[in-house]
Amino acid sequence: MSRNNGSKKPVGFATHVTAGGIAGACEALTCQPLDTIKVRMQLSRSGRLPGTKPRGFFATGTYIVRRETPLALYKGLGAVLSGIVPKMSIRFASFEAYKTALADPETGNTSMGNIFIAGLGAGTTEAVAVVTPMEVVKIRLQAQQHSLADPLETPRYRNAGHAVYTIVREEGFSTLYRGVSLTALRQATNQGANFTVYQEAKKFAQRLQPGVEELPSYQTMMIGLLSGAAGPLSNAPIDTIKTRLQKSTAAPGSSALSRIMTIAREMWIQEGVKSFYKGLTPRILRVAPGQSVVFAVYERVSGMIERMRPSTGGDAYSE
């Protein structure tokens, strides 16, 4: 994250937009195939019959490639890219705002507990503002099992724009916010863990290298890899239920809570406790390296911008 030490100004909104947007686009282009496999695994009903096993990570990926061509691994990429710049700018800008608000007024430092709270707030903010509608559209696109090599096999949703239009026309605008409570809970726990682990690990690395203000990119990527794995490990059941909720259509008169409870109950009875952790492997493989890319690019770009700024200010890192 950006420093606010004695020789630098606080990072401005333009920096968050630029650095976060570039970092998010790099993450999406690199990790989208893993996210598609994760979604398919979470939606899969394989392994329900006694004596059968659910389709694994490599089997799911192979099935998609054989049935739908390798390009199918990038289904939903348009929805991701269209939302990644505002998502990342909101994430970093809101985190910095919450962290500053929670800082000690005398020292300007933010404790580890308040860093976690700032991360929770940032995750909730991005979930409500951007992530939920983006996820609904992305999951609908990823769930389509049509072959991109067969022009006669017409999908229900042709692209992200068509998916938004069709969903709003047939199911109403509120459908884009289906699962917002679960998405907010997932994003909040993700970013709470993500930012806390990242900043504490970064401080530890800097203590081992006295006088080093900006860590090398490979160290930033390793720390990002570690922090990125923390979220998925803490909230896998939430993400699986959310995925199934956003893929399905709502029964008339049913509340969001009743649909969530129905999905969870059916998963428990029909597929067992392991079903709540379907897609965990590709999710970690997608989120962890994704965060290593995000933090490395963000630190590099924001550092370049900060070096062009005149000096002011105090340190806003937790101690």
PDB file of C-alpha atoms in Angstrom:
ATOM      1  CA  MET A   1       0.000   0.000   0.000  1.00  0.00           C
ATOM      2  CA  SER A   2       0.972   3.600  -0.359  1.00  0.00           C
ATOM      3  CA  ARG A   3       3.000   5.219   2.331  1.00  0.00           C
ATOM      4  CA  ASN A   4       2.256   8.566   3.852  1.00  0.00           C
ATOM      5  CA  ASN A   5       5.605   9.276   5.451  1.00  0.00           C
ATOM      6  CA  GLY A   6       7.414  12.448   6.252  1.00  0.00           C
ATOM      7  CA  SER A   7       8.579  13.166   2.724  1.00  0.00           C
ATOM      8  CA  LYS A   8       5.540  12.287   0.640  1.00  0.00           C
ATOM      9  CA  LYS A   9       2.007  13.475   0.109  1.00  0.00           C
ATOM     10  CA  PRO A  10      -0.932  11.106   0.573  1.00  0.00           C
ATOM     11  CA  VAL A  11      -1.704   9.151  -2.562  1.00  0.00           C
ATOM     12  CA  GLY A  12      -4.486  10.858  -4.518  1.00  0.00           C
ATOM     13  CA  PHE A  13      -7.586   9.401  -6.135  1.00  0.00           C
ATOM     14  CA  ALA A  14      -6.007   9.521  -9.605  1.00  0.00           C
ATOM     15  CA  THR A  15      -3.222   7.272  -8.357  1.00  0.00           C
ATOM     16  CA  HIS A  16      -5.733   4.716  -7.048  1.00  0.00           C
ATOM     17  CA  VAL A  17      -7.585   4.736 -10.376  1.00  0.00           C
ATOM     18  CA  THR A  18      -4.433   4.413 -12.484  1.00  0.00           C
ATOM     19  CA  ALA A  19      -2.476   1.922 -10.391  1.00  0.00           C
ATOM     20  CA  GLY A  20      -5.518  -0.093  -9.333  1.00  0.00           C
ATOM     21  CA  GLY A  21      -6.986  -0.201 -12.818  1.00  0.00           C
ATOM     22  CA  ILE A  22      -3.772  -1.384 -14.465  1.00  0.00           C
ATOM     23  CA  ALA A  23      -3.195  -3.929 -11.709  1.00  0.00           C
ATOM     24  CA  GLY A  24      -6.752  -5.243 -11.937  1.00  0.00           C
ATOM     25  CA  ALA A  25      -6.628  -5.609 -15.711  1.00  0.00           C
ATOM     26  CA  CYS A  26      -3.373  -7.587 -15.447  1.00  0.00           C
ATOM     27  CA  GLU A  27      -4.952  -9.821 -12.814  1.00  0.00           C
ATOM     28  CA  ALA A  28      -8.089 -10.478 -14.879  1.00  0.00           C
ATOM     29  CA  LEU A  29      -6.210 -11.333 -18.069  1.00  0.00           C
ATOM     30  CA  THR A  30      -3.893 -13.678 -16.191  1.00  0.00           C
ATOM     31  CA  CYS A  31      -6.338 -15.471 -13.900  1.00  0.00           C
ATOM     32  CA  GLN A  32      -9.746 -15.586 -15.668  1.00  0.00           C
ATOM     33  CA  PRO A  33      -9.420 -19.269 -16.763  1.00  0.00           C
ATOM     34  CA  LEU A  34      -8.997 -20.320 -13.134  1.00  0.00           C
ATOM     35  CA  ASP A  35     -12.082 -18.351 -12.142  1.00  0.00           C
ATOM     36  CA  THR A  36     -14.167 -20.023 -14.867  1.00  0.00           C
ATOM     37  CA  ILE A  37     -13.078 -23.469 -13.661  1.00  0.00           C
ATOM     38  CA  LYS A  38     -13.904 -22.454 -10.081  1.00  0.00           C
ATOM     39  CA  VAL A  39     -17.416 -21.343 -11.036  1.00  0.00           C
ATOM     40  CA  ARG A  40     -18.089 -24.546 -13.001  1.00  0.00           C
ATOM     41  CA  MET A  41     -16.920 -26.656 -10.070  1.00  0.00           C
ATOM     42  CA  GLN A  42     -19.175 -24.748  -7.674  1.00  0.00           C
ATOM     43  CA  LEU A  43     -22.187 -25.146  -9.981  1.00  0.00           C
ATOM     44  CA  SER A  44     -21.479 -28.822 -10.687  1.00  0.00           C
ATOM     45  CA  ARG A  45     -23.767 -31.432  -9.184  1.00  0.00           C
ATOM     46  CA  SER A  46     -21.292 -34.247  -9.854  1.00  0.00           C
ATOM     47  CA  GLY A  47     -20.549 -36.535  -6.931  1.00  0.00           C
ATOM     48  CA  ARG A  48     -24.110 -36.541  -5.609  1.00  0.00           C
ATOM     49  CA  LEU A  49     -24.656 -40.261  -6.223  1.00  0.00           C
ATOM     50  CA  PRO A  50     -23.190 -42.777  -3.736  1.00  0.00           C
ATOM     51  CA  GLY A  51     -19.813 -44.085  -4.830  1.00  0.00           C
ATOM     52  CA  THR A  52     -19.141 -41.201  -7.212  1.00  0.00           C
ATOM     53  CA  LYS A  53     -16.678 -38.351  -6.843  1.00  0.00           C
ATOM     54  CA  PRO A  54     -17.132 -34.723  -7.882  1.00  0.00           C
ATOM     55  CA  ARG A  55     -15.217 -33.634 -10.977  1.00  0.00           C
ATOM     56  CA  GLY A  56     -11.881 -32.180  -9.921  1.00  0.00           C
ATOM     57  CA  PHE A  57      -9.925 -29.116 -10.985  1.00  0.00           C
ATOM     58  CA  PHE A  58      -8.018 -30.603 -13.924  1.00  0.00           C
ATOM     59  CA  ALA A  59     -10.973 -32.723 -15.055  1.00  0.00           C
ATOM     60  CA  THR A  60     -13.225 -29.653 -15.097  1.00  0.00           C
ATOM     61  CA  GLY A  61     -10.704 -27.615 -17.073  1.00  0.00           C
ATOM     62  CA  THR A  62     -10.154 -30.434 -19.553  1.00  0.00           C
ATOM     63  CA  TYR A  63     -13.908 -30.909 -20.012  1.00  0.00           C
ATOM     64  CA  ILE A  64     -14.399 -27.198 -20.771  1.00  0.00           C
ATOM     65  CA  VAL A  65     -11.545 -27.132 -23.294  1.00  0.00           C
ATOM     66  CA  ARG A  66     -12.688 -30.305 -25.070  1.00  0.00           C
ATOM     67  CA  ARG A  67     -16.380 -29.449 -25.089  1.00  0.00           C
ATOM     68  CA  GLU A  68     -16.248 -25.686 -25.630  1.00  0.00           C
ATOM     69  CA  THR A  69     -12.705 -24.843 -26.910  1.00  0.00           C
ATOM     70  CA  PRO A  70      -9.928 -23.123 -24.890  1.00  0.00           C
ATOM     71  CA  LEU A  71     -11.534 -19.694 -25.417  1.00  0.00           C
ATOM     72  CA  ALA A  72     -14.402 -20.825 -23.191  1.00  0.00           C
ATOM     73  CA  LEU A  73     -12.062 -20.447 -20.219  1.00  0.00           C
ATOM     74  CA  TYR A  74     -12.357 -16.679 -20.789  1.00  0.00           C
ATOM     75  CA  LYS A  75     -16.159 -16.565 -20.666  1.00  0.00           C
ATOM     76  CA  GLY A  76     -17.245 -13.600 -18.572  1.00  0.00           C
ATOM     77  CA  LEU A  77     -13.978 -11.726 -19.150  1.00  0.00           C
ATOM     78  CA  GLY A  78     -15.817  -8.739 -20.624  1.00  0.00           C
ATOM     79  CA  ALA A  79     -17.874  -8.349 -17.450  1.00  0.00           C
ATOM     80  CA  VAL A  80     -14.718  -8.584 -15.341  1.00  0.00           C
ATOM     81  CA  LEU A  81     -12.704  -6.075 -17.372  1.00  0.00           C
ATOM     82  CA  SER A  82     -15.582  -3.578 -17.500  1.00  0.00           C
ATOM     83  CA  GLY A  83     -15.795  -3.590 -13.715  1.00  0.00           C
ATOM     84  CA  ILE A  84     -12.161  -4.025 -12.736  1.00  0.00           C
ATOM     85  CA  VAL A  85     -11.098  -0.360 -12.928  1.00  0.00           C
ATOM     86  CA  PRO A  86     -13.888   1.018 -10.706  1.00  0.00           C
ATOM     87  CA  LYS A  87     -13.591  -2.036  -8.446  1.00  0.00           C
ATOM     88  CA  MET A  88      -9.883  -1.555  -7.820  1.00  0.00           C
ATOM     89  CA  SER A  89     -10.080   2.214  -7.556  1.00  0.00           C
ATOM     90  CA  ILE A  90     -12.914   1.918  -5.017  1.00  0.00           C
ATOM     91  CA  ARG A  91     -11.057  -0.808  -3.108  1.00  0.00           C
ATOM     92  CA  PHE A  92      -7.808   1.119  -2.650  1.00  0.00           C
ATOM     93  CA  ALA A  93      -9.367   4.577  -2.270  1.00  0.00           C
ATOM     94  CA  SER A  94     -11.941   3.439   0.308  1.00  0.00           C
ATOM     95  CA  PHE A  95      -9.362   1.396   2.220  1.00  0.00           C
ATOM     96  CA  GLU A  96      -7.066   4.409   2.497  1.00  0.00           C
ATOM     97  CA  ALA A  97     -10.012   6.587   3.566  1.00  0.00           C
ATOM     98  CA  TYR A  98     -11.151   4.133   6.265  1.00  0.00           C
ATOM     99  CA  LYS A  99      -7.565   3.550   7.421  1.00  0.00           C
ATOM    100  CA  THR A 100      -6.959   7.285   7.786  1.00  0.00           C
ATOM    101  CA  ALA A 101     -10.247   7.746   9.663  1.00  0.00           C
ATOM    102  CA  LEU A 102      -9.300   4.941  12.075  1.00  0.00           C
ATOM    103  CA  ALA A 103      -5.725   6.159  12.630  1.00  0.00           C
ATOM    104  CA  ASP A 104      -4.563   7.351  16.031  1.00  0.00           C
ATOM    105  CA  PRO A 105      -5.052  11.152  16.001  1.00  0.00           C
ATOM    106  CA  GLU A 106      -1.815  11.724  17.900  1.00  0.00           C
ATOM    107  CA  THR A 107       0.594   9.408  16.097  1.00  0.00           C
ATOM    108  CA  GLY A 108      -1.171   8.989  12.756  1.00  0.00           C
ATOM    109  CA  ASN A 109      -0.587   5.220  12.997  1.00  0.00           C
ATOM    110  CA  THR A 110      -3.299   2.616  12.362  1.00  0.00           C
ATOM    111  CA  SER A 111      -3.367  -0.514  14.524  1.00  0.00           C
ATOM    112  CA  MET A 112      -3.608  -4.010  13.063  1.00  0.00           C
ATOM    113  CA  GLY A 113      -7.181  -4.346  14.339  1.00  0.00           C
ATOM    114  CA  ASN A 114      -8.214  -1.125  12.647  1.00  0.00           C
ATOM    115  CA  ILE A 115      -6.413  -2.164   9.450  1.00  0.00           C
ATOM    116  CA  PHE A 116      -8.675  -5.240   9.456  1.00  0.00           C
ATOM    117  CA  ILE A 117     -11.758  -3.068  10.014  1.00  0.00           C
ATOM    118  CA  ALA A 118     -10.684  -0.752   7.175  1.00  0.00           C
ATOM    119  CA  GLY A 119     -10.349  -3.831   4.955  1.00  0.00           C
ATOM    120  CA  LEU A 120     -13.831  -4.979   5.944  1.00  0.00           C
ATOM    121  CA  GLY A 121     -15.179  -1.554   5.009  1.00  0.00           C
ATOM    122  CA  ALA A 122     -13.341  -1.505   1.680  1.00  0.00           C
ATOM    123  CA  GLY A 123     -14.640  -4.962   0.775  1.00  0.00           C
ATOM    124  CA  THR A 124     -18.209  -4.044   1.647  1.00  0.00           C
ATOM    125  CA  THR A 125     -17.983  -0.799  -0.333  1.00  0.00           C
ATOM    126  CA  GLU A 126     -16.701  -2.461  -3.504  1.00  0.00           C
ATOM    127  CA  ALA A 127     -19.246  -5.280  -3.197  1.00  0.00           C
ATOM    128  CA  VAL A 128     -22.208  -2.909  -3.135  1.00  0.00           C
ATOM    129  CA  ALA A 129     -20.850  -0.437  -5.690  1.00  0.00           C
ATOM    130  CA  VAL A 130     -19.418  -2.765  -8.350  1.00  0.00           C
ATOM    131  CA  VAL A 131     -18.738  -6.398  -7.524  1.00  0.00           C
ATOM    132  CA  THR A 132     -22.270  -7.797  -7.074  1.00  0.00           C
ATOM    133  CA  PRO A 133     -23.712  -6.854 -10.504  1.00  0.00           C
ATOM    134  CA  MET A 134     -20.399  -7.753 -12.147  1.00  0.00           C
ATOM    135  CA  GLU A 135     -20.460 -11.181 -10.476  1.00  0.00           C
ATOM    136  CA  VAL A 136     -24.062 -11.886 -11.473  1.00  0.00           C
ATOM    137  CA  VAL A 137     -23.288 -11.167 -15.142  1.00  0.00           C
ATOM    138  CA  LYS A 138     -19.958 -13.026 -15.052  1.00  0.00           C
ATOM    139  CA  ILE A 139     -21.449 -16.147 -13.480  1.00  0.00           C
ATOM    140  CA  ARG A 140     -24.352 -16.248 -15.952  1.00  0.00           C
ATOM    141  CA  LEU A 141     -21.836 -16.098 -18.827  1.00  0.00           C
ATOM    142  CA  GLN A 142     -19.492 -18.669 -17.282  1.00  0.00           C
ATOM    143  CA  ALA A 143     -22.339 -21.098 -16.564  1.00  0.00           C
ATOM    144  CA  GLN A 144     -23.212 -21.391 -20.269  1.00  0.00           C
ATOM    145  CA  GLN A 145     -21.856 -24.678 -21.591  1.00  0.00           C
ATOM    146  CA  HIS A 146     -21.967 -23.932 -25.307  1.00  0.00           C
ATOM    147  CA  SER A 147     -19.142 -24.592 -27.740  1.00  0.00           C
ATOM    148  CA  LEU A 148     -17.518 -21.465 -29.127  1.00  0.00           C
ATOM    149  CA  ALA A 149     -16.439 -23.522 -32.146  1.00  0.00           C
ATOM    150  CA  ASP A 150     -20.031 -24.222 -33.228  1.00  0.00           C
ATOM    151  CA  PRO A 151     -21.724 -21.098 -34.702  1.00  0.00           C
ATOM    152  CA  LEU A 152     -25.094 -22.891 -34.663  1.00  0.00           C
ATOM    153  CA  GLU A 153     -24.983 -23.370 -30.896  1.00  0.00           C
ATOM    154  CA  THR A 154     -26.431 -20.043 -29.746  1.00  0.00           C
ATOM    155  CA  PRO A 155     -25.963 -19.135 -26.077  1.00  0.00           C
ATOM    156  CA  ARG A 156     -28.635 -17.400 -24.016  1.00  0.00           C
ATOM    157  CA  TYR A 157     -26.277 -14.498 -23.295  1.00  0.00           C
ATOM    158  CA  ARG A 158     -24.025 -13.393 -26.163  1.00  0.00           C
ATOM    159  CA  ASN A 159     -21.779 -11.060 -24.170  1.00  0.00           C
ATOM    160  CA  ALA A 160     -21.708  -8.956 -20.990  1.00  0.00           C
ATOM    161  CA  GLY A 161     -23.843  -6.135 -22.421  1.00  0.00           C
ATOM    162  CA  HIS A 162     -26.442  -8.538 -23.775  1.00  0.00           C
ATOM    163  CA  ALA A 163     -26.485 -10.391 -20.453  1.00  0.00           C
ATOM    164  CA  VAL A 164     -27.207  -7.177 -18.535  1.00  0.00           C
ATOM    165  CA  TYR A 165     -29.983  -6.232 -20.974  1.00  0.00           C
ATOM    166  CA  THR A 166     -31.578  -9.702 -20.854  1.00  0.00           C
ATOM    167  CA  ILE A 167     -31.379 -10.020 -17.078  1.00  0.00           C
ATOM    168  CA  VAL A 168     -32.902  -6.596 -16.459  1.00  0.00           C
ATOM    169  CA  ARG A 169     -35.636  -7.105 -19.085  1.00  0.00           C
ATOM    170  CA  GLU A 170     -36.666 -10.594 -17.967  1.00  0.00           C
ATOM    171  CA  GLU A 171     -35.925 -10.605 -14.247  1.00  0.00           C
ATOM    172  CA  GLY A 172     -35.740  -6.956 -13.217  1.00  0.00           C
ATOM    173  CA  PHE A 173     -32.912  -4.619 -12.239  1.00  0.00           C
ATOM    174  CA  SER A 174     -32.812  -5.990  -8.686  1.00  0.00           C
ATOM    175  CA  THR A 175     -31.557  -9.320 -10.066  1.00  0.00           C
ATOM    176  CA  LEU A 176     -28.190  -7.670 -10.697  1.00  0.00           C
ATOM    177  CA  TYR A 177     -27.940  -7.330  -6.912  1.00  0.00           C
ATOM    178  CA  ARG A 178     -28.969 -10.893  -6.112  1.00  0.00           C
ATOM    179  CA  GLY A 179     -26.691 -12.228  -3.404  1.00  0.00           C
ATOM    180  CA  VAL A 180     -25.461  -8.772  -2.410  1.00  0.00           C
ATOM    181  CA  SER A 181     -25.397  -9.715   1.285  1.00  0.00           C
ATOM    182  CA  LEU A 182     -23.258 -12.802   0.643  1.00  0.00           C
ATOM    183  CA  THR A 183     -21.069 -10.914  -1.822  1.00  0.00           C
ATOM    184  CA  ALA A 184     -20.526  -8.121   0.709  1.00  0.00           C
ATOM    185  CA  LEU A 185     -19.707 -10.680   3.412  1.00  0.00           C
ATOM    186  CA  ARG A 186     -17.278 -12.475   1.102  1.00  0.00           C
ATOM    187  CA  GLN A 187     -15.577  -9.278  -0.092  1.00  0.00           C
ATOM    188  CA  ALA A 188     -15.416  -7.861   3.435  1.00  0.00           C
ATOM    189  CA  THR A 189     -13.705 -10.937   4.860  1.00  0.00           C
ATOM    190  CA  ASN A 190     -11.502 -11.185   1.763  1.00  0.00           C
ATOM    191  CA  GLN A 191     -10.201  -7.633   2.027  1.00  0.00           C
ATOM    192  CA  GLY A 192     -10.041  -7.626   5.822  1.00  0.00           C
ATOM    193  CA  ALA A 193      -7.722 -10.639   5.692  1.00  0.00           C
ATOM    194  CA  ASN A 194      -5.991  -9.491   2.517  1.00  0.00           C
ATOM    195  CA  PHE A 195      -4.962  -6.005   3.653  1.00  0.00           C
ATOM    196  CA  THR A 196      -4.118  -7.102   7.207  1.00  0.00           C
ATOM    197  CA  VAL A 197      -1.845  -9.962   6.142  1.00  0.00           C
ATOM    198  CA  TYR A 198      -0.288  -7.860   3.374  1.00  0.00           C
ATOM    199  CA  GLN A 199       0.574  -4.864   5.533  1.00  0.00           C
ATOM    200  CA  GLU A 200       1.805  -6.895   8.496  1.00  0.00           C
ATOM    201  CA  ALA A 201       3.936  -9.154   6.257  1.00  0.00           C
ATOM    202  CA  LYS A 202       5.287  -6.118   4.434  1.00  0.00           C
ATOM    203  CA  LYS A 203       6.277  -4.436   7.708  1.00  0.00           C
ATOM    204  CA  PHE A 204       7.993  -7.649   8.806  1.00  0.00           C
ATOM    205  CA  ALA A 205       9.946  -7.805   5.536  1.00  0.00           C
ATOM    206  CA  GLN A 206      10.976  -4.154   5.912  1.00  0.00           C
ATOM    207  CA  ARG A 207      12.221  -4.791   9.464  1.00  0.00           C
ATOM    208  CA  LEU A 208      14.487  -7.505   8.066  1.00  0.00           C
ATOM    209  CA  GLN A 209      15.910  -4.963   5.608  1.00  0.00           C
ATOM    210  CA  PRO A 210      16.583  -1.735   7.552  1.00  0.00           C
ATOM    211  CA  GLY A 211      16.640   1.361   5.387  1.00  0.00           C
ATOM    212  CA  VAL A 212      14.652  -0.230   2.559  1.00  0.00           C
ATOM    213  CA  GLU A 213      11.601   1.932   1.825  1.00  0.00           C
ATOM    214  CA  GLU A 214      10.323   0.164  -1.287  1.00  0.00           C
ATOM    215  CA  LEU A 215      10.542  -3.624  -1.411  1.00  0.00           C
ATOM    216  CA  PRO A 216      11.643  -5.337  -4.643  1.00  0.00           C
ATOM    217  CA  SER A 217       8.756  -6.459  -6.838  1.00  0.00           C
ATOM    218  CA  TYR A 218       9.444 -10.157  -6.276  1.00  0.00           C
ATOM    219  CA  GLN A 219       9.088  -9.679  -2.499  1.00  0.00           C
ATOM    220  CA  THR A 220       5.883  -7.696  -2.977  1.00  0.00           C
ATOM    221  CA  MET A 221       4.525 -10.502  -5.166  1.00  0.00           C
ATOM    222  CA  MET A 222       5.376 -13.153  -2.557  1.00  0.00           C
ATOM    223  CA  ILE A 223       3.649 -11.157   0.170  1.00  0.00           C
ATOM    224  CA  GLY A 224       0.651 -10.603  -2.110  1.00  0.00           C
ATOM    225  CA  LEU A 225       0.521 -14.342  -2.807  1.00  0.00           C
ATOM    226  CA  LEU A 226       0.342 -15.045   0.922  1.00  0.00           C
ATOM    227  CA  SER A 227      -2.275 -12.375   1.651  1.00  0.00           C
ATOM    228  CA  GLY A 228      -4.362 -13.401  -1.351  1.00  0.00           C
ATOM    229  CA  ALA A 229      -4.721 -16.976  -0.069  1.00  0.00           C
ATOM    230  CA  ALA A 230      -6.039 -15.817   3.306  1.00  0.00           C
ATOM    231  CA  GLY A 231      -9.485 -14.714   2.074  1.00  0.00           C
ATOM    232  CA  PRO A 232     -10.545 -17.860   0.149  1.00  0.00           C
ATOM    233  CA  LEU A 233      -9.478 -20.086   3.037  1.00  0.00           C
ATOM    234  CA  SER A 234     -11.673 -18.113   5.429  1.00  0.00           C
ATOM    235  CA  ASN A 235     -14.902 -17.862   3.412  1.00  0.00           C
ATOM    236  CA  ALA A 236     -15.157 -20.712   0.871  1.00  0.00           C
ATOM    237  CA  PRO A 237     -18.715 -21.797   1.910  1.00  0.00           C
ATOM    238  CA  ILE A 238     -19.983 -18.229   1.513  1.00  0.00           C
ATOM    239  CA  ASP A 239     -18.568 -18.012  -2.013  1.00  0.00           C
ATOM    240  CA  THR A 240     -20.033 -21.363  -3.115  1.00  0.00           C
ATOM    241  CA  ILE A 241     -23.547 -20.538  -1.866  1.00  0.00           C
ATOM    242  CA  LYS A 242     -23.291 -17.066  -3.437  1.00  0.00           C
ATOM    243  CA  THR A 243     -22.340 -18.545  -6.817  1.00  0.00           C
ATOM    244  CA  ARG A 244     -25.318 -20.915  -6.853  1.00  0.00           C
ATOM    245  CA  LEU A 245     -27.671 -18.163  -5.706  1.00  0.00           C
ATOM    246  CA  GLN A 246     -26.579 -15.754  -8.447  1.00  0.00           C
ATOM    247  CA  LYS A 247     -26.751 -18.389 -11.172  1.00  0.00           C
ATOM    248  CA  SER A 248     -30.341 -19.428 -10.373  1.00  0.00           C
ATOM    249  CA  THR A 249     -33.592 -17.603 -11.041  1.00  0.00           C
ATOM    250  CA  ALA A 250     -35.697 -16.595  -8.053  1.00  0.00           C
ATOM    251  CA  ALA A 251     -39.008 -18.272  -7.274  1.00  0.00           C
ATOM    252  CA  PRO A 252     -41.861 -15.732  -6.967  1.00  0.00           C
ATOM    253  CA  GLY A 253     -42.465 -14.632  -3.386  1.00  0.00           C
ATOM    254  CA  SER A 254     -39.264 -16.138  -1.977  1.00  0.00           C
ATOM    255  CA  SER A 255     -36.941 -13.977   0.100  1.00  0.00           C
ATOM    256  CA  ALA A 256     -33.176 -13.822  -0.292  1.00  0.00           C
ATOM    257  CA  LEU A 257     -32.693 -15.450   3.115  1.00  0.00           C
ATOM    258  CA  SER A 258     -35.031 -18.331   2.294  1.00  0.00           C
ATOM    259  CA  ARG A 259     -33.204 -18.962  -1.005  1.00  0.00           C
ATOM    260  CA  ILE A 260     -29.846 -18.945   0.762  1.00  0.00           C
ATOM    261  CA  MET A 261     -31.090 -21.386   3.392  1.00  0.00           C
ATOM    262  CA  THR A 262     -32.635 -23.655   0.737  1.00  0.00           C
ATOM    263  CA  ILE A 263     -29.405 -23.794  -1.258  1.00  0.00           C
ATOM    264  CA  ALA A 264     -27.323 -24.484   1.845  1.00  0.00           C
ATOM    265  CA  ARG A 265     -29.728 -27.187   3.056  1.00  0.00           C
ATOM    266  CA  GLU A 266     -29.836 -28.947  -0.325  1.00  0.00           C
ATOM    267  CA  MET A 267     -26.034 -28.863  -0.578  1.00  0.00           C
ATOM    268  CA  TRP A 268     -25.695 -30.341   2.925  1.00  0.00           C
ATOM    269  CA  ILE A 269     -28.261 -33.112   2.360  1.00  0.00           C
ATOM    270  CA  GLN A 270     -27.512 -34.027  -1.255  1.00  0.00           C
ATOM    271  CA  GLU A 271     -23.770 -33.392  -1.581  1.00  0.00           C
ATOM    272  CA  GLY A 272     -22.337 -33.277   1.918  1.00  0.00           C
ATOM    273  CA  VAL A 273     -20.102 -30.812   3.702  1.00  0.00           C
ATOM    274  CA  LYS A 274     -17.372 -31.059   1.025  1.00  0.00           C
ATOM    275  CA  SER A 275     -19.693 -29.378  -1.475  1.00  0.00           C
ATOM    276  CA  PHE A 276     -19.271 -26.084   0.404  1.00  0.00           C
ATOM    277  CA  TYR A 277     -15.601 -26.169  -0.534  1.00  0.00           C
ATOM    278  CA  LYS A 278     -16.036 -26.963  -4.227  1.00  0.00           C
ATOM    279  CA  GLY A 279     -13.826 -24.762  -6.350  1.00  0.00           C
ATOM    280  CA  LEU A 280     -11.528 -23.861  -3.441  1.00  0.00           C
ATOM    281  CA  THR A 281      -8.381 -25.029  -5.270  1.00  0.00           C
ATOM    282  CA  PRO A 282      -8.912 -22.944  -8.440  1.00  0.00           C
ATOM    283  CA  ARG A 283     -10.128 -20.036  -6.315  1.00  0.00           C
ATOM    284  CA  ILE A 284      -6.890 -19.978  -4.333  1.00  0.00           C
ATOM    285  CA  LEU A 285      -4.918 -20.518  -7.534  1.00  0.00           C
ATOM    286  CA  ARG A 286      -6.766 -17.556  -9.038  1.00  0.00           C
ATOM    287  CA  VAL A 287      -6.981 -15.145  -6.092  1.00  0.00           C
ATOM    288  CA  ALA A 288      -3.519 -15.666  -4.571  1.00  0.00           C
ATOM    289  CA  PRO A 289      -1.458 -15.038  -7.735  1.00  0.00           C
ATOM    290  CA  GLY A 290      -4.006 -12.417  -8.725  1.00  0.00           C
ATOM    291  CA  GLN A 291      -3.297 -10.471  -5.551  1.00  0.00           C
ATOM    292  CA  SER A 292       0.440 -10.871  -6.039  1.00  0.00           C
ATOM    293  CA  VAL A 293       0.032  -9.219  -9.463  1.00  0.00           C
ATOM    294  CA  VAL A 294      -2.304  -6.530  -8.100  1.00  0.00           C
ATOM    295  CA  PHE A 295      -0.053  -5.481  -5.217  1.00  0.00           C
ATOM    296  CA  ALA A 296       3.160  -5.635  -7.248  1.00  0.00           C
ATOM    297  CA  VAL A 297       1.731  -3.489 -10.055  1.00  0.00           C
ATOM    298  CA  TYR A 298      -0.059  -1.160  -7.636  1.00  0.00           C
ATOM    299  CA  GLU A 299       3.072  -0.575  -5.536  1.00  0.00           C
ATOM    300  CA  ARG A 300       5.209  -0.001  -8.627  1.00  0.00           C
ATOM    301  CA  VAL A 301       2.832   2.448 -10.336  1.00  0.00           C
ATOM    302  CA  SER A 302       1.866   4.329  -7.158  1.00  0.00           C
ATOM    303  CA  GLY A 303       5.543   4.503  -6.157  1.00  0.00           C
ATOM    304  CA  MET A 304       6.420   6.107  -9.490  1.00  0.00           C
ATOM    305  CA  ILE A 305       3.674   8.701  -8.998  1.00  0.00           C
ATOM    306  CA  GLU A 306       4.667   9.380  -5.379  1.00  0.00           C
ATOM    307  CA  ARG A 307       8.279  10.021  -6.357  1.00  0.00           C
ATOM    308  CA  MET A 308       7.066  12.877  -8.551  1.00  0.00           C
ATOM    309  CA  ARG A 309       5.298  14.553  -5.620  1.00  0.00           C
ATOM    310  CA  PRO A 310       6.778  17.225  -3.312  1.00  0.00           C
ATOM    311  CA  SER A 311       7.179  16.316   0.361  1.00  0.00           C
ATOM    312  CA  THR A 312       4.755  16.678   3.362  1.00  0.00           C
ATOM    313  CA  GLY A 313       2.907  14.603   5.946  1.00  0.00           C
ATOM    314  CA  GLY A 314       3.340  11.803   8.570  1.00  0.00           C
ATOM    315  CA  ASP A 315       3.394   8.005   8.486  1.00  0.00           C
ATOM    316  CA  ALA A 316      -0.016   6.319   8.383  1.00  0.00           C
ATOM    317  CA  TYR A 317       1.152   2.744   8.760  1.00  0.00           C
ATOM    318  CA  SER A 318       0.305   0.680  11.815  1.00  0.00           C
ATOM    319  CA  GLU A 319       3.176   0.094  14.192  1.00  0.00           C
TER     320      GLU A 319
END
